[in-house]
Amino acid sequence: MTVPEVEARDVPADAFLLDVREREEWVAGHAPEAVHIPMTEIQGRVDEVPADRQVYVVCRVGGRSYQVAAWLNHLGREAVNVGGGMQSWEGARRPMVSETGQPPFVA
């Protein structure tokens, strides 16, 4: 199955952005409007992912998000992998926040 991919700089501002990284990675830095469901929990929490709109899936560099996007597409969802993950997001100077009160970074 081919998974559509988009560069971080091209993710629409109003996109549903699904961050599938682990908690420690999320806490260090994430997109402000992202929804966090770790890859290890996605099967049990798939109902939290909208079925009626495109979902942009992101991880650290793009591998885990590719797998999750492929699985969501297999279920009939419309999922797109964010190429280069949060490293590309940070490199494109897209907004980021942390949960620590410290400057955000990609862990």
PDB file of C-alpha atoms in Angstrom:
ATOM      1  CA  MET A   1       0.000   0.000   0.000  1.00  0.00           C
ATOM      2  CA  THR A   2       1.291   3.438  -0.920  1.00  0.00           C
ATOM      3  CA  VAL A   3       0.989   6.031   1.822  1.00  0.00           C
ATOM      4  CA  PRO A   4       0.567   9.667   0.787  1.00  0.00           C
ATOM      5  CA  GLU A   5       3.237  11.928   2.225  1.00  0.00           C
ATOM      6  CA  VAL A   6       3.542  15.669   2.734  1.00  0.00           C
ATOM      7  CA  GLU A   7       6.422  17.816   3.913  1.00  0.00           C
ATOM      8  CA  ALA A   8       6.050  19.378   7.360  1.00  0.00           C
ATOM      9  CA  ARG A   9       6.043  22.878   5.884  1.00  0.00           C
ATOM     10  CA  ASP A  10       2.987  21.955   3.775  1.00  0.00           C
ATOM     11  CA  VAL A  11       0.737  20.628   6.555  1.00  0.00           C
ATOM     12  CA  PRO A  12      -2.319  22.930   6.604  1.00  0.00           C
ATOM     13  CA  ALA A  13      -2.715  25.085   9.717  1.00  0.00           C
ATOM     14  CA  ASP A  14      -6.190  23.639  10.371  1.00  0.00           C
ATOM     15  CA  ALA A  15      -5.143  19.996   9.840  1.00  0.00           C
ATOM     16  CA  PHE A  16      -5.928  17.203  12.273  1.00  0.00           C
ATOM     17  CA  LEU A  17      -2.357  16.389  13.299  1.00  0.00           C
ATOM     18  CA  LEU A  18      -1.878  13.052  15.061  1.00  0.00           C
ATOM     19  CA  ASP A  19       1.404  12.722  16.966  1.00  0.00           C
ATOM     20  CA  VAL A  20       2.247   9.047  17.539  1.00  0.00           C
ATOM     21  CA  ARG A  21       5.502   9.475  19.481  1.00  0.00           C
ATOM     22  CA  GLU A  22       6.044   8.238  23.012  1.00  0.00           C
ATOM     23  CA  ARG A  23       5.122  10.401  26.001  1.00  0.00           C
ATOM     24  CA  GLU A  24       8.679  11.589  26.723  1.00  0.00           C
ATOM     25  CA  GLU A  25       9.032  12.795  23.137  1.00  0.00           C
ATOM     26  CA  TRP A  26       5.655  14.578  23.281  1.00  0.00           C
ATOM     27  CA  VAL A  27       6.485  16.314  26.573  1.00  0.00           C
ATOM     28  CA  ALA A  28       9.761  17.713  25.162  1.00  0.00           C
ATOM     29  CA  GLY A  29       8.079  19.401  22.200  1.00  0.00           C
ATOM     30  CA  HIS A  30       5.088  19.069  19.917  1.00  0.00           C
ATOM     31  CA  ALA A  31       2.890  21.049  17.558  1.00  0.00           C
ATOM     32  CA  PRO A  32       0.436  23.172  19.592  1.00  0.00           C
ATOM     33  CA  GLU A  33      -2.752  21.731  18.070  1.00  0.00           C
ATOM     34  CA  ALA A  34      -1.572  18.119  17.727  1.00  0.00           C
ATOM     35  CA  VAL A  35      -3.430  15.210  19.281  1.00  0.00           C
ATOM     36  CA  HIS A  36      -1.206  12.720  21.099  1.00  0.00           C
ATOM     37  CA  ILE A  37      -1.880   9.012  20.726  1.00  0.00           C
ATOM     38  CA  PRO A  38       1.321   6.958  20.967  1.00  0.00           C
ATOM     39  CA  MET A  39       1.789   4.317  18.284  1.00  0.00           C
ATOM     40  CA  THR A  40       1.641   1.646  20.989  1.00  0.00           C
ATOM     41  CA  GLU A  41      -1.901   2.789  21.900  1.00  0.00           C
ATOM     42  CA  ILE A  42      -3.382   3.553  18.484  1.00  0.00           C
ATOM     43  CA  GLN A  43      -5.263   0.276  18.025  1.00  0.00           C
ATOM     44  CA  GLY A  44      -7.147   0.726  21.285  1.00  0.00           C
ATOM     45  CA  ARG A  45      -7.786   4.432  20.726  1.00  0.00           C
ATOM     46  CA  VAL A  46      -8.561   4.529  16.998  1.00  0.00           C
ATOM     47  CA  ASP A  47     -12.062   5.873  17.733  1.00  0.00           C
ATOM     48  CA  GLU A  48     -10.367   9.125  18.822  1.00  0.00           C
ATOM     49  CA  VAL A  49      -9.117   9.618  15.255  1.00  0.00           C
ATOM     50  CA  PRO A  50     -11.687  11.299  12.995  1.00  0.00           C
ATOM     51  CA  ALA A  51     -13.057   9.152  10.195  1.00  0.00           C
ATOM     52  CA  ASP A  52     -14.598  12.085   8.335  1.00  0.00           C
ATOM     53  CA  ARG A  53     -11.490  14.139   7.547  1.00  0.00           C
ATOM     54  CA  GLN A  54      -7.896  13.778   6.469  1.00  0.00           C
ATOM     55  CA  VAL A  55      -5.460  12.958   9.265  1.00  0.00           C
ATOM     56  CA  TYR A  56      -1.802  13.999   9.170  1.00  0.00           C
ATOM     57  CA  VAL A  57       0.369  11.576  11.151  1.00  0.00           C
ATOM     58  CA  VAL A  58       3.716  12.629  12.607  1.00  0.00           C
ATOM     59  CA  CYS A  59       6.472  11.034  14.694  1.00  0.00           C
ATOM     60  CA  ARG A  60      10.139  11.943  15.182  1.00  0.00           C
ATOM     61  CA  VAL A  61      11.502  11.228  11.685  1.00  0.00           C
ATOM     62  CA  GLY A  62       8.638   9.596   9.770  1.00  0.00           C
ATOM     63  CA  GLY A  63       8.942   5.831  10.266  1.00  0.00           C
ATOM     64  CA  ARG A  64       6.348   5.213  12.971  1.00  0.00           C
ATOM     65  CA  SER A  65       3.973   7.737  11.439  1.00  0.00           C
ATOM     66  CA  TYR A  66       4.265   5.963   8.074  1.00  0.00           C
ATOM     67  CA  GLN A  67       3.242   2.684   9.700  1.00  0.00           C
ATOM     68  CA  VAL A  68       0.295   4.277  11.519  1.00  0.00           C
ATOM     69  CA  ALA A  69      -0.831   6.133   8.390  1.00  0.00           C
ATOM     70  CA  ALA A  70      -0.694   2.880   6.402  1.00  0.00           C
ATOM     71  CA  TRP A  71      -2.769   1.098   9.057  1.00  0.00           C
ATOM     72  CA  LEU A  72      -5.340   3.916   9.190  1.00  0.00           C
ATOM     73  CA  ASN A  73      -5.624   3.883   5.397  1.00  0.00           C
ATOM     74  CA  HIS A  74      -6.097   0.107   5.525  1.00  0.00           C
ATOM     75  CA  LEU A  75      -9.056   0.739   7.849  1.00  0.00           C
ATOM     76  CA  GLY A  76     -10.543   3.091   5.272  1.00  0.00           C
ATOM     77  CA  ARG A  77      -9.394   6.346   6.858  1.00  0.00           C
ATOM     78  CA  GLU A  78      -7.671   9.103   4.907  1.00  0.00           C
ATOM     79  CA  ALA A  79      -4.205   9.400   6.469  1.00  0.00           C
ATOM     80  CA  VAL A  80      -1.095  11.219   5.273  1.00  0.00           C
ATOM     81  CA  ASN A  81       2.427  10.738   6.611  1.00  0.00           C
ATOM     82  CA  VAL A  82       4.359  13.880   7.556  1.00  0.00           C
ATOM     83  CA  GLY A  83       7.711  13.281   5.872  1.00  0.00           C
ATOM     84  CA  GLY A  84      10.719  13.866   8.096  1.00  0.00           C
ATOM     85  CA  GLY A  85       8.494  13.998  11.176  1.00  0.00           C
ATOM     86  CA  MET A  86       8.954  16.495  13.969  1.00  0.00           C
ATOM     87  CA  GLN A  87      12.582  16.976  12.980  1.00  0.00           C
ATOM     88  CA  SER A  88      11.352  18.462   9.686  1.00  0.00           C
ATOM     89  CA  TRP A  89       8.607  20.343  11.548  1.00  0.00           C
ATOM     90  CA  GLU A  90      11.227  21.981  13.750  1.00  0.00           C
ATOM     91  CA  GLY A  91      13.494  22.594  10.745  1.00  0.00           C
ATOM     92  CA  ALA A  92      10.636  24.336   8.918  1.00  0.00           C
ATOM     93  CA  ARG A  93      10.239  26.574  11.991  1.00  0.00           C
ATOM     94  CA  ARG A  94       6.652  25.481  12.523  1.00  0.00           C
ATOM     95  CA  PRO A  95       5.222  26.331  15.971  1.00  0.00           C
ATOM     96  CA  MET A  96       6.103  24.039  18.859  1.00  0.00           C
ATOM     97  CA  VAL A  97       5.305  23.946  22.566  1.00  0.00           C
ATOM     98  CA  SER A  98       6.570  21.816  25.446  1.00  0.00           C
ATOM     99  CA  GLU A  99       4.860  20.440  28.527  1.00  0.00           C
ATOM    100  CA  THR A 100       7.814  21.312  30.749  1.00  0.00           C
ATOM    101  CA  GLY A 101       7.818  25.102  30.687  1.00  0.00           C
ATOM    102  CA  GLN A 102      11.203  24.927  28.952  1.00  0.00           C
ATOM    103  CA  PRO A 103      11.811  25.753  25.278  1.00  0.00           C
ATOM    104  CA  PRO A 104      10.448  22.952  23.095  1.00  0.00           C
ATOM    105  CA  PHE A 105      12.750  20.578  21.219  1.00  0.00           C
ATOM    106  CA  VAL A 106      12.476  17.319  19.311  1.00  0.00           C
ATOM    107  CA  ALA A 107      13.522  14.496  21.615  1.00  0.00           C
TER     108      ALA A 107
END
